[in-house]
Amino acid sequence: MARVLVMIPSGEVYDHDCVRWYNYKDVQRSIDHYHNIGDAFVFDSSLKLMNFDKLGVLPIANPKMEDIDRLREEYDYVFLRGSNYVHNHMKWQNTIEVLKRLKLPVIAYGIGAQAPVKGEMELSEETKTVLHMMADSSASIGVRGAHSAQVLWDIGIRNIRIVGCPTAFRRNDPNLNIQLPPLESVKQVGITCRREVSPAYAQDIKRYLTFHRDLVKECANRWDVVLMAQGEVEEKKIVFGTAEQREEAITALKANKWVSEWYWDDEIEKLHRERLFYSDVVADYESLVQQKDLVLGYRLHGNLMALSNGTPSIYFTYDSRTVEFAETYQIPSYDVFSKKEFQLEDYWDQGLFNKFNRAWAMTYREQKTFLDENGVDNKMVDTRHTPAPWSLGEQTPERKVA
């Protein structure tokens, strides 16, 4: 098995291939620090699909070059955790110098591009150089979807493969096939919440927050719900904090102009006090979604965690990243900024989920192919000679290839 260096990890590894946040039991250590536990979902899921007997971390921030020479001899390749690295403001610190010295293949596993709301994407020369170094060192770069593939193509990179995200395949079930139960049977629902927002990716903050608020309240009035947070400081304090910290968090939310005007009210406060969930352990989210009949909301990886466990999910898209994931996997999705009224019944349609089932199967194959062609020892099943799950009377969609 392989000896793997991780570039830009997210969390500490335990039990070989499980991830939780650093010193997770020391709640007060990181309670004032924002970290998106969704990044740890990706890290955890990647490890679950790879075979390895040694795992290390590639130092980027403060590297000692003599250590880099040693790592070259002790490891086989570098694995870059999938994330949103390709954007106008990415800073790579000492990556170029380290990779030049290391001279090992760099496997970019499901990276993505984030388009700004306004203006064109203008990648720095540093970002272009890093991407070309990775492409030149490997058989292919794995990207999450067509938009990211186009961005890399436009800067001259050709060895690209669309692989989606490892989180989708964390259960490594090549036969995953979501079949919807009657909507009337749905009782337990998870709402993936993203209260934090930026005009850098959300074109209308008021619409983003008011729709989010209304969605949470409508679901809570219809089902037994859990609000699933993923790292905002105030939400962490409500879940983990002392009584004083919880009240400080509520006060801070009420003092936030956007939140107080467009999101927070008495009903939302009650739900946050009584139904909010957060954990620094990836496995806790997996256990939670396995207990739900439906998971829906704004969090990309929270929704994908549900789908990977066979729990139906509806996406709400609001930026290029969420749109790209919905397109790659053909996930039923609603554009938050559309003028169309959202009706869950319109999306609780087996025909829509049949499209997801097919896209999921094809992307599983692409991810397996990506790992194989890059020499990554892995647990994924070779399904290239197994037909995708078609439904009678439906046309075969055009397949995207690398």
mmCIF file of C-alpha atoms in Angstrom:
data_model
loop_
_atom_site.group_PDB
_atom_site.id
_atom_site.type_symbol
_atom_site.label_atom_id
_atom_site.label_comp_id
_atom_site.label_asym_id
_atom_site.label_seq_id
_atom_site.Cartn_x
_atom_site.Cartn_y
_atom_site.Cartn_z
ATOM 1 C CA MET A 1 0.000 0.000 0.000
ATOM 2 C CA ALA A 2 0.953 3.614 -0.447
ATOM 3 C CA ARG A 3 2.756 6.187 1.644
ATOM 4 C CA VAL A 4 0.764 9.390 1.249
ATOM 5 C CA LEU A 5 1.521 13.035 2.004
ATOM 6 C CA VAL A 6 -1.528 15.245 2.538
ATOM 7 C CA MET A 7 -1.448 18.811 1.251
ATOM 8 C CA ILE A 8 -3.810 21.194 3.088
ATOM 9 C CA PRO A 9 -5.524 18.688 5.418
ATOM 10 C CA SER A 10 -8.595 19.636 7.439
ATOM 11 C CA GLY A 11 -8.679 17.977 10.841
ATOM 12 C CA GLU A 12 -6.859 15.224 12.681
ATOM 13 C CA VAL A 13 -6.966 11.594 11.578
ATOM 14 C CA TYR A 14 -7.921 8.791 13.967
ATOM 15 C CA ASP A 15 -8.715 5.093 13.462
ATOM 16 C CA HIS A 16 -6.723 5.194 10.206
ATOM 17 C CA ASP A 17 -9.275 6.898 7.933
ATOM 18 C CA CYS A 18 -11.588 8.940 10.182
ATOM 19 C CA VAL A 19 -11.365 12.706 10.674
ATOM 20 C CA ARG A 20 -12.371 15.090 13.441
ATOM 21 C CA TRP A 21 -11.302 18.637 14.230
ATOM 22 C CA TYR A 22 -7.989 19.175 16.019
ATOM 23 C CA ASN A 23 -8.240 18.601 19.799
ATOM 24 C CA TYR A 24 -11.982 18.290 19.343
ATOM 25 C CA LYS A 25 -12.686 17.582 23.013
ATOM 26 C CA ASP A 26 -11.230 20.940 24.017
ATOM 27 C CA VAL A 27 -14.314 22.888 22.964
ATOM 28 C CA GLN A 28 -13.140 26.242 24.268
ATOM 29 C CA ARG A 29 -9.913 26.045 22.266
ATOM 30 C CA SER A 30 -11.674 26.662 18.951
ATOM 31 C CA ILE A 31 -15.084 28.002 19.931
ATOM 32 C CA ASP A 32 -14.170 31.516 18.747
ATOM 33 C CA HIS A 33 -12.638 30.228 15.511
ATOM 34 C CA TYR A 34 -14.608 29.583 12.339
ATOM 35 C CA HIS A 35 -13.788 26.393 10.505
ATOM 36 C CA ASN A 36 -16.065 24.676 8.024
ATOM 37 C CA ILE A 37 -16.386 21.070 9.157
ATOM 38 C CA GLY A 38 -17.533 20.321 5.596
ATOM 39 C CA ASP A 39 -13.855 20.475 4.588
ATOM 40 C CA ALA A 40 -13.245 17.636 7.028
ATOM 41 C CA PHE A 41 -16.066 15.680 5.319
ATOM 42 C CA VAL A 42 -14.025 15.761 2.100
ATOM 43 C CA PHE A 43 -10.786 14.784 3.842
ATOM 44 C CA ASP A 44 -12.466 11.921 5.718
ATOM 45 C CA SER A 45 -14.239 10.670 2.585
ATOM 46 C CA SER A 46 -11.048 10.718 0.504
ATOM 47 C CA LEU A 47 -9.182 8.638 3.065
ATOM 48 C CA LYS A 48 -12.017 6.107 3.153
ATOM 49 C CA LEU A 49 -11.609 5.491 -0.585
ATOM 50 C CA MET A 50 -7.808 5.235 -0.613
ATOM 51 C CA ASN A 51 -5.549 2.370 0.447
ATOM 52 C CA PHE A 52 -2.480 3.522 2.373
ATOM 53 C CA ASP A 53 -0.293 2.383 5.226
ATOM 54 C CA LYS A 54 1.419 5.680 6.013
ATOM 55 C CA LEU A 55 -0.029 9.184 6.125
ATOM 56 C CA GLY A 56 1.868 12.422 6.656
ATOM 57 C CA VAL A 57 1.330 16.153 6.223
ATOM 58 C CA LEU A 58 3.233 18.231 3.677
ATOM 59 C CA PRO A 59 4.330 21.490 5.365
ATOM 60 C CA ILE A 60 3.457 24.540 3.284
ATOM 61 C CA ALA A 61 3.289 27.468 5.714
ATOM 62 C CA ASN A 62 6.722 27.159 7.373
ATOM 63 C CA PRO A 63 8.646 24.445 5.553
ATOM 64 C CA LYS A 64 12.203 23.397 6.312
ATOM 65 C CA MET A 65 13.734 22.402 3.009
ATOM 66 C CA GLU A 66 15.911 19.703 4.571
ATOM 67 C CA ASP A 67 12.675 18.077 5.783
ATOM 68 C CA ILE A 68 11.281 18.221 2.245
ATOM 69 C CA ASP A 69 14.248 16.191 1.019
ATOM 70 C CA ARG A 70 13.516 13.553 3.653
ATOM 71 C CA LEU A 71 9.817 13.439 2.763
ATOM 72 C CA ARG A 72 10.703 12.764 -0.877
ATOM 73 C CA GLU A 73 12.311 9.497 0.175
ATOM 74 C CA GLU A 74 9.632 8.505 2.679
ATOM 75 C CA TYR A 75 6.460 9.055 0.607
ATOM 76 C CA ASP A 76 5.092 8.056 -2.792
ATOM 77 C CA TYR A 77 2.842 10.943 -3.756
ATOM 78 C CA VAL A 78 1.033 14.041 -2.513
ATOM 79 C CA PHE A 79 -2.740 14.124 -2.169
ATOM 80 C CA LEU A 80 -4.366 17.584 -2.324
ATOM 81 C CA ARG A 81 -7.686 17.530 -0.475
ATOM 82 C CA GLY A 82 -10.512 18.703 -2.709
ATOM 83 C CA SER A 83 -11.680 22.244 -2.045
ATOM 84 C CA ASN A 84 -12.409 25.633 -3.578
ATOM 85 C CA TYR A 85 -8.816 26.572 -4.456
ATOM 86 C CA VAL A 86 -9.318 28.082 -7.904
ATOM 87 C CA HIS A 87 -10.428 31.674 -7.389
ATOM 88 C CA ASN A 88 -9.147 35.232 -7.651
ATOM 89 C CA HIS A 89 -7.833 35.530 -4.096
ATOM 90 C CA MET A 90 -6.150 32.177 -3.425
ATOM 91 C CA LYS A 91 -2.795 32.392 -1.622
ATOM 92 C CA TRP A 92 -0.536 29.366 -1.894
ATOM 93 C CA GLN A 93 2.174 30.456 0.572
ATOM 94 C CA ASN A 94 5.317 28.377 -0.156
ATOM 95 C CA THR A 95 3.651 25.737 -2.337
ATOM 96 C CA ILE A 96 5.690 26.429 -5.480
ATOM 97 C CA GLU A 97 9.038 26.218 -3.700
ATOM 98 C CA VAL A 98 8.010 23.114 -1.755
ATOM 99 C CA LEU A 99 6.703 21.202 -4.785
ATOM 100 C CA LYS A 100 9.777 22.088 -6.839
ATOM 101 C CA ARG A 101 11.973 20.695 -4.084
ATOM 102 C CA LEU A 102 9.782 17.672 -3.352
ATOM 103 C CA LYS A 103 9.469 16.381 -6.938
ATOM 104 C CA LEU A 104 6.632 13.963 -6.148
ATOM 105 C CA PRO A 105 3.356 13.562 -8.076
ATOM 106 C CA VAL A 106 0.574 15.781 -6.742
ATOM 107 C CA ILE A 107 -2.901 14.256 -7.003
ATOM 108 C CA ALA A 108 -5.544 17.015 -6.991
ATOM 109 C CA TYR A 109 -8.635 15.119 -5.842
ATOM 110 C CA GLY A 110 -11.844 16.994 -6.683
ATOM 111 C CA ILE A 111 -10.706 20.618 -6.685
ATOM 112 C CA GLY A 112 -13.003 23.405 -7.843
ATOM 113 C CA ALA A 113 -13.250 26.954 -9.163
ATOM 114 C CA GLN A 114 -15.382 29.692 -7.605
ATOM 115 C CA ALA A 115 -16.699 32.345 -9.986
ATOM 116 C CA PRO A 116 -17.172 35.858 -8.567
ATOM 117 C CA VAL A 117 -20.641 37.419 -8.672
ATOM 118 C CA LYS A 118 -19.281 40.383 -10.611
ATOM 119 C CA GLY A 119 -16.456 40.562 -13.115
ATOM 120 C CA GLU A 120 -14.300 37.881 -14.661
ATOM 121 C CA MET A 121 -12.241 35.253 -12.940
ATOM 122 C CA GLU A 122 -8.661 36.496 -12.929
ATOM 123 C CA LEU A 123 -6.352 33.859 -11.548
ATOM 124 C CA SER A 124 -2.991 34.968 -10.230
ATOM 125 C CA GLU A 125 0.180 33.789 -11.920
ATOM 126 C CA GLU A 126 0.919 31.932 -8.688
ATOM 127 C CA THR A 127 -2.322 29.949 -8.938
ATOM 128 C CA LYS A 128 -1.741 29.193 -12.618
ATOM 129 C CA THR A 129 1.775 27.977 -11.843
ATOM 130 C CA VAL A 130 0.610 25.692 -9.020
ATOM 131 C CA LEU A 131 -2.153 24.200 -11.175
ATOM 132 C CA HIS A 132 0.251 23.549 -14.054
ATOM 133 C CA MET A 133 2.765 21.957 -11.674
ATOM 134 C CA MET A 134 0.092 19.561 -10.436
ATOM 135 C CA ALA A 135 -1.081 18.778 -13.960
ATOM 136 C CA ASP A 136 2.470 18.155 -15.155
ATOM 137 C CA SER A 137 3.207 15.803 -12.253
ATOM 138 C CA SER A 138 0.133 13.574 -12.638
ATOM 139 C CA ALA A 139 -1.868 11.707 -15.268
ATOM 140 C CA SER A 140 -4.875 13.948 -14.647
ATOM 141 C CA ILE A 141 -6.316 16.624 -12.384
ATOM 142 C CA GLY A 142 -9.622 15.698 -10.748
ATOM 143 C CA VAL A 143 -12.147 18.539 -10.757
ATOM 144 C CA ARG A 144 -15.657 18.662 -9.360
ATOM 145 C CA GLY A 145 -17.518 19.692 -12.511
ATOM 146 C CA ALA A 146 -17.691 21.263 -15.961
ATOM 147 C CA HIS A 147 -17.181 24.847 -14.780
ATOM 148 C CA SER A 148 -13.940 23.995 -12.999
ATOM 149 C CA ALA A 149 -12.800 21.933 -15.984
ATOM 150 C CA GLN A 150 -13.378 24.907 -18.292
ATOM 151 C CA VAL A 151 -11.373 27.246 -16.040
ATOM 152 C CA LEU A 152 -8.400 24.874 -16.156
ATOM 153 C CA TRP A 153 -8.811 24.354 -19.901
ATOM 154 C CA ASP A 154 -8.712 28.108 -20.428
ATOM 155 C CA ILE A 155 -5.262 28.327 -18.821
ATOM 156 C CA GLY A 156 -3.908 25.552 -21.010
ATOM 157 C CA ILE A 157 -4.381 22.445 -18.860
ATOM 158 C CA ARG A 158 -5.724 19.506 -20.846
ATOM 159 C CA ASN A 159 -5.378 16.420 -18.626
ATOM 160 C CA ILE A 160 -8.609 17.057 -16.707
ATOM 161 C CA ARG A 161 -11.160 14.570 -15.433
ATOM 162 C CA ILE A 162 -14.529 15.463 -13.880
ATOM 163 C CA VAL A 163 -14.739 13.383 -10.697
ATOM 164 C CA GLY A 164 -17.226 15.235 -8.488
ATOM 165 C CA CYS A 165 -16.439 15.038 -4.779
ATOM 166 C CA PRO A 166 -15.212 12.103 -2.661
ATOM 167 C CA THR A 167 -17.972 12.807 -0.115
ATOM 168 C CA ALA A 168 -20.532 11.437 -2.576
ATOM 169 C CA PHE A 169 -18.788 8.064 -2.603
ATOM 170 C CA ARG A 170 -17.646 7.794 1.027
ATOM 171 C CA ARG A 171 -19.755 4.648 1.536
ATOM 172 C CA ASN A 172 -18.155 3.149 -1.583
ATOM 173 C CA ASP A 173 -21.447 1.647 -2.703
ATOM 174 C CA PRO A 174 -21.389 1.281 -6.506
ATOM 175 C CA ASN A 175 -25.054 0.257 -6.441
ATOM 176 C CA LEU A 176 -26.421 3.305 -4.622
ATOM 177 C CA ASN A 177 -29.885 4.023 -5.986
ATOM 178 C CA ILE A 178 -32.232 6.427 -4.229
ATOM 179 C CA GLN A 179 -35.892 5.467 -4.432
ATOM 180 C CA LEU A 180 -38.305 7.983 -2.953
ATOM 181 C CA PRO A 181 -40.894 6.894 -0.404
ATOM 182 C CA PRO A 182 -44.297 8.625 -0.384
ATOM 183 C CA LEU A 183 -43.822 12.216 0.754
ATOM 184 C CA GLU A 184 -46.500 11.621 3.378
ATOM 185 C CA SER A 185 -44.167 9.148 5.104
ATOM 186 C CA VAL A 186 -41.447 11.761 5.661
ATOM 187 C CA LYS A 187 -41.218 12.633 9.363
ATOM 188 C CA GLN A 188 -37.589 13.325 10.306
ATOM 189 C CA VAL A 189 -35.852 16.105 8.347
ATOM 190 C CA GLY A 190 -32.395 17.673 8.500
ATOM 191 C CA ILE A 191 -31.971 21.275 7.357
ATOM 192 C CA THR A 192 -28.400 22.152 6.378
ATOM 193 C CA CYS A 193 -28.023 25.782 7.425
ATOM 194 C CA ARG A 194 -25.641 28.405 6.105
ATOM 195 C CA ARG A 195 -26.452 31.644 7.846
ATOM 196 C CA GLU A 196 -23.086 33.175 6.953
ATOM 197 C CA VAL A 197 -23.139 34.892 3.561
ATOM 198 C CA SER A 198 -20.948 37.123 1.417
ATOM 199 C CA PRO A 199 -21.731 39.381 -1.549
ATOM 200 C CA ALA A 200 -18.667 37.847 -3.189
ATOM 201 C CA TYR A 201 -20.775 34.822 -4.153
ATOM 202 C CA ALA A 202 -24.413 35.631 -3.268
ATOM 203 C CA GLN A 203 -25.920 38.174 -5.637
ATOM 204 C CA ASP A 204 -28.802 39.200 -3.349
ATOM 205 C CA ILE A 205 -28.165 38.980 0.396
ATOM 206 C CA LYS A 206 -31.735 39.846 1.351
ATOM 207 C CA ARG A 207 -33.181 37.091 -0.830
ATOM 208 C CA TYR A 208 -30.540 34.604 0.344
ATOM 209 C CA LEU A 209 -31.394 35.141 4.017
ATOM 210 C CA THR A 210 -35.157 35.651 3.830
ATOM 211 C CA PHE A 211 -35.626 32.521 1.733
ATOM 212 C CA HIS A 212 -33.358 30.602 4.117
ATOM 213 C CA ARG A 213 -35.440 31.817 7.082
ATOM 214 C CA ASP A 214 -38.737 30.927 5.436
ATOM 215 C CA LEU A 215 -37.462 27.492 4.396
ATOM 216 C CA VAL A 216 -36.392 26.676 7.957
ATOM 217 C CA LYS A 217 -39.715 27.811 9.415
ATOM 218 C CA GLU A 218 -41.851 26.018 6.825
ATOM 219 C CA CYS A 219 -39.963 22.768 7.351
ATOM 220 C CA ALA A 220 -40.212 23.119 11.136
ATOM 221 C CA ASN A 221 -43.965 23.599 10.880
ATOM 222 C CA ARG A 222 -44.277 20.479 8.735
ATOM 223 C CA TRP A 223 -41.819 17.965 10.216
ATOM 224 C CA ASP A 224 -39.604 17.097 13.150
ATOM 225 C CA VAL A 225 -36.460 18.998 12.159
ATOM 226 C CA VAL A 226 -32.816 19.350 13.132
ATOM 227 C CA LEU A 227 -30.886 22.445 12.056
ATOM 228 C CA MET A 228 -27.430 21.299 10.934
ATOM 229 C CA ALA A 229 -24.742 23.972 11.331
ATOM 230 C CA GLN A 230 -21.226 23.532 9.964
ATOM 231 C CA GLY A 231 -18.971 25.963 11.792
ATOM 232 C CA GLU A 232 -20.243 29.510 12.289
ATOM 233 C CA VAL A 233 -18.958 30.793 15.636
ATOM 234 C CA GLU A 234 -22.321 31.894 17.037
ATOM 235 C CA GLU A 235 -23.957 28.590 16.173
ATOM 236 C CA LYS A 236 -21.088 26.688 17.804
ATOM 237 C CA LYS A 237 -21.517 28.722 20.975
ATOM 238 C CA ILE A 238 -25.235 27.959 21.063
ATOM 239 C CA VAL A 239 -24.480 24.221 20.863
ATOM 240 C CA PHE A 240 -21.200 23.917 22.795
ATOM 241 C CA GLY A 241 -20.894 27.073 24.860
ATOM 242 C CA THR A 242 -21.523 27.933 28.460
ATOM 243 C CA ALA A 243 -24.837 29.559 29.336
ATOM 244 C CA GLU A 244 -23.107 32.936 29.131
ATOM 245 C CA GLN A 245 -21.578 32.152 25.729
ATOM 246 C CA ARG A 246 -24.943 31.024 24.375
ATOM 247 C CA GLU A 247 -26.550 34.315 25.344
ATOM 248 C CA GLU A 248 -23.591 36.244 23.915
ATOM 249 C CA ALA A 249 -24.078 34.396 20.627
ATOM 250 C CA ILE A 250 -27.796 35.186 20.504
ATOM 251 C CA THR A 251 -27.042 38.851 21.248
ATOM 252 C CA ALA A 252 -24.406 38.939 18.496
ATOM 253 C CA LEU A 253 -26.830 37.473 15.958
ATOM 254 C CA LYS A 254 -29.475 40.041 16.865
ATOM 255 C CA ALA A 255 -26.878 42.812 16.507
ATOM 256 C CA ASN A 256 -25.903 41.708 12.996
ATOM 257 C CA LYS A 257 -27.751 43.997 10.571
ATOM 258 C CA TRP A 258 -28.299 41.428 7.822
ATOM 259 C CA VAL A 259 -29.303 38.703 10.258
ATOM 260 C CA SER A 260 -31.629 40.858 12.359
ATOM 261 C CA GLU A 261 -33.411 42.332 9.338
ATOM 262 C CA TRP A 262 -33.659 39.306 7.081
ATOM 263 C CA TYR A 263 -33.189 36.108 9.072
ATOM 264 C CA TRP A 264 -33.715 36.298 12.820
ATOM 265 C CA ASP A 265 -37.087 36.323 14.557
ATOM 266 C CA ASP A 266 -38.632 34.716 17.628
ATOM 267 C CA GLU A 267 -39.387 31.440 15.850
ATOM 268 C CA ILE A 268 -35.873 31.148 14.414
ATOM 269 C CA GLU A 269 -34.410 31.896 17.844
ATOM 270 C CA LYS A 270 -36.510 29.161 19.442
ATOM 271 C CA LEU A 271 -35.404 26.658 16.803
ATOM 272 C CA HIS A 272 -31.758 27.604 17.324
ATOM 273 C CA ARG A 273 -32.080 27.144 21.060
ATOM 274 C CA GLU A 274 -33.872 23.798 20.800
ATOM 275 C CA ARG A 275 -33.049 22.133 17.454
ATOM 276 C CA LEU A 276 -29.519 23.187 16.488
ATOM 277 C CA PHE A 277 -26.839 20.547 15.823
ATOM 278 C CA TYR A 278 -23.096 20.937 15.404
ATOM 279 C CA SER A 279 -20.172 18.562 15.839
ATOM 280 C CA ASP A 280 -16.432 18.596 15.235
ATOM 281 C CA VAL A 281 -16.543 14.877 14.373
ATOM 282 C CA VAL A 282 -17.420 13.888 10.801
ATOM 283 C CA ALA A 283 -18.902 10.547 11.883
ATOM 284 C CA ASP A 284 -21.524 12.369 13.959
ATOM 285 C CA TYR A 285 -22.968 13.973 10.815
ATOM 286 C CA GLU A 286 -23.067 10.624 9.073
ATOM 287 C CA SER A 287 -24.953 9.087 11.999
ATOM 288 C CA LEU A 288 -27.379 12.015 11.944
ATOM 289 C CA VAL A 289 -28.253 11.883 8.231
ATOM 290 C CA GLN A 290 -28.759 8.127 8.436
ATOM 291 C CA GLN A 291 -31.643 8.812 10.825
ATOM 292 C CA LYS A 292 -33.376 11.288 8.482
ATOM 293 C CA ASP A 293 -36.027 10.754 5.821
ATOM 294 C CA LEU A 294 -34.943 13.912 3.990
ATOM 295 C CA VAL A 295 -32.062 16.392 4.191
ATOM 296 C CA LEU A 296 -32.254 19.716 2.381
ATOM 297 C CA GLY A 297 -30.759 23.165 2.599
ATOM 298 C CA TYR A 298 -27.854 25.435 1.779
ATOM 299 C CA ARG A 299 -24.862 23.327 2.824
ATOM 300 C CA LEU A 300 -23.236 21.582 -0.105
ATOM 301 C CA HIS A 301 -21.375 18.877 1.798
ATOM 302 C CA GLY A 302 -24.095 18.352 4.384
ATOM 303 C CA ASN A 303 -26.497 17.534 1.576
ATOM 304 C CA LEU A 304 -23.917 15.365 -0.172
ATOM 305 C CA MET A 305 -23.296 13.436 3.049
ATOM 306 C CA ALA A 306 -27.004 12.596 3.085
ATOM 307 C CA LEU A 307 -27.063 11.474 -0.547
ATOM 308 C CA SER A 308 -23.998 9.283 -0.043
ATOM 309 C CA ASN A 309 -25.951 7.463 2.674
ATOM 310 C CA GLY A 310 -29.022 6.997 0.489
ATOM 311 C CA THR A 311 -31.040 9.779 2.137
ATOM 312 C CA PRO A 312 -32.890 11.978 -0.389
ATOM 313 C CA SER A 313 -31.686 15.572 -0.551
ATOM 314 C CA ILE A 314 -32.700 18.757 -2.357
ATOM 315 C CA TYR A 315 -30.057 21.365 -3.189
ATOM 316 C CA PHE A 316 -30.543 25.106 -2.974
ATOM 317 C CA THR A 317 -28.101 26.790 -5.334
ATOM 318 C CA TYR A 318 -26.760 30.312 -4.854
ATOM 319 C CA ASP A 319 -23.267 30.393 -6.401
ATOM 320 C CA SER A 320 -21.159 28.705 -9.079
ATOM 321 C CA ARG A 321 -19.989 26.059 -6.621
ATOM 322 C CA THR A 322 -23.441 24.804 -5.606
ATOM 323 C CA VAL A 323 -24.681 24.991 -9.214
ATOM 324 C CA GLU A 324 -21.689 22.958 -10.393
ATOM 325 C CA PHE A 325 -22.274 20.171 -7.876
ATOM 326 C CA ALA A 326 -25.964 20.003 -8.717
ATOM 327 C CA GLU A 327 -25.091 19.750 -12.420
ATOM 328 C CA THR A 328 -22.359 17.129 -11.980
ATOM 329 C CA TYR A 329 -24.635 14.798 -10.028
ATOM 330 C CA GLN A 330 -27.941 15.965 -11.524
ATOM 331 C CA ILE A 331 -29.226 16.601 -8.001
ATOM 332 C CA PRO A 332 -32.742 18.083 -7.849
ATOM 333 C CA SER A 333 -32.098 21.739 -7.048
ATOM 334 C CA TYR A 334 -33.803 25.094 -6.643
ATOM 335 C CA ASP A 335 -32.175 28.420 -7.560
ATOM 336 C CA VAL A 336 -32.478 30.640 -4.489
ATOM 337 C CA PHE A 337 -32.494 33.748 -6.680
ATOM 338 C CA SER A 338 -35.170 32.568 -9.078
ATOM 339 C CA LYS A 339 -38.621 34.117 -8.989
ATOM 340 C CA LYS A 340 -40.280 30.723 -9.073
ATOM 341 C CA GLU A 341 -42.018 29.686 -5.856
ATOM 342 C CA PHE A 342 -40.430 26.688 -4.168
ATOM 343 C CA GLN A 343 -42.748 23.718 -3.729
ATOM 344 C CA LEU A 344 -41.132 20.572 -2.367
ATOM 345 C CA GLU A 345 -43.672 18.448 -4.221
ATOM 346 C CA ASP A 346 -42.144 19.628 -7.527
ATOM 347 C CA TYR A 347 -38.807 18.063 -6.539
ATOM 348 C CA TRP A 348 -40.108 14.918 -4.830
ATOM 349 C CA ASP A 349 -40.139 13.221 -8.209
ATOM 350 C CA GLN A 350 -38.595 9.808 -8.857
ATOM 351 C CA GLY A 351 -37.869 10.857 -12.432
ATOM 352 C CA LEU A 352 -35.554 13.591 -11.117
ATOM 353 C CA PHE A 353 -33.847 11.183 -8.752
ATOM 354 C CA ASN A 354 -33.417 8.648 -11.559
ATOM 355 C CA LYS A 355 -31.283 11.292 -13.285
ATOM 356 C CA PHE A 356 -29.264 11.629 -10.094
ATOM 357 C CA ASN A 357 -28.862 7.839 -9.831
ATOM 358 C CA ARG A 358 -27.462 7.657 -13.375
ATOM 359 C CA ALA A 359 -25.160 10.656 -12.969
ATOM 360 C CA TRP A 360 -23.939 9.294 -9.650
ATOM 361 C CA ALA A 361 -23.069 5.937 -11.243
ATOM 362 C CA MET A 362 -21.211 7.567 -14.136
ATOM 363 C CA THR A 363 -19.286 9.934 -11.858
ATOM 364 C CA TYR A 364 -18.373 7.012 -9.589
ATOM 365 C CA ARG A 365 -16.759 5.363 -12.628
ATOM 366 C CA GLU A 366 -14.905 8.556 -13.498
ATOM 367 C CA GLN A 367 -13.567 8.907 -9.964
ATOM 368 C CA LYS A 368 -12.402 5.284 -9.966
ATOM 369 C CA THR A 369 -10.727 5.830 -13.345
ATOM 370 C CA PHE A 370 -9.061 9.000 -12.041
ATOM 371 C CA LEU A 371 -7.558 7.206 -9.053
ATOM 372 C CA ASP A 372 -6.424 4.251 -11.158
ATOM 373 C CA GLU A 373 -4.789 6.309 -13.887
ATOM 374 C CA ASN A 374 -2.879 8.272 -11.246
ATOM 375 C CA GLY A 375 -1.614 5.120 -9.569
ATOM 376 C CA VAL A 376 -3.597 5.710 -6.367
ATOM 377 C CA ASP A 377 -4.266 2.389 -4.643
ATOM 378 C CA ASN A 378 -7.971 2.523 -3.809
ATOM 379 C CA LYS A 379 -11.035 0.633 -2.595
ATOM 380 C CA MET A 380 -13.414 1.763 -5.346
ATOM 381 C CA VAL A 381 -15.084 -0.947 -7.417
ATOM 382 C CA ASP A 382 -14.467 -1.257 -11.157
ATOM 383 C CA THR A 383 -17.934 -0.795 -12.705
ATOM 384 C CA ARG A 384 -16.858 0.143 -16.218
ATOM 385 C CA HIS A 385 -18.542 -2.934 -17.683
ATOM 386 C CA THR A 386 -21.708 -2.576 -15.604
ATOM 387 C CA PRO A 387 -24.605 -0.686 -17.228
ATOM 388 C CA ALA A 388 -25.756 2.467 -15.475
ATOM 389 C CA PRO A 389 -29.249 2.221 -13.927
ATOM 390 C CA TRP A 390 -31.599 3.334 -16.708
ATOM 391 C CA SER A 391 -35.341 3.708 -16.350
ATOM 392 C CA LEU A 392 -37.623 2.307 -19.036
ATOM 393 C CA GLY A 393 -38.575 4.835 -21.672
ATOM 394 C CA GLU A 394 -35.915 7.412 -20.798
ATOM 395 C CA GLN A 395 -33.291 8.538 -23.267
ATOM 396 C CA THR A 396 -29.616 7.971 -22.643
ATOM 397 C CA PRO A 397 -27.961 11.300 -21.749
ATOM 398 C CA GLU A 398 -24.744 12.371 -23.407
ATOM 399 C CA ARG A 399 -21.829 11.371 -21.229
ATOM 400 C CA LYS A 400 -19.096 13.845 -20.387
ATOM 401 C CA VAL A 401 -15.592 12.480 -20.639
ATOM 402 C CA ALA A 402 -12.271 13.758 -19.475
#
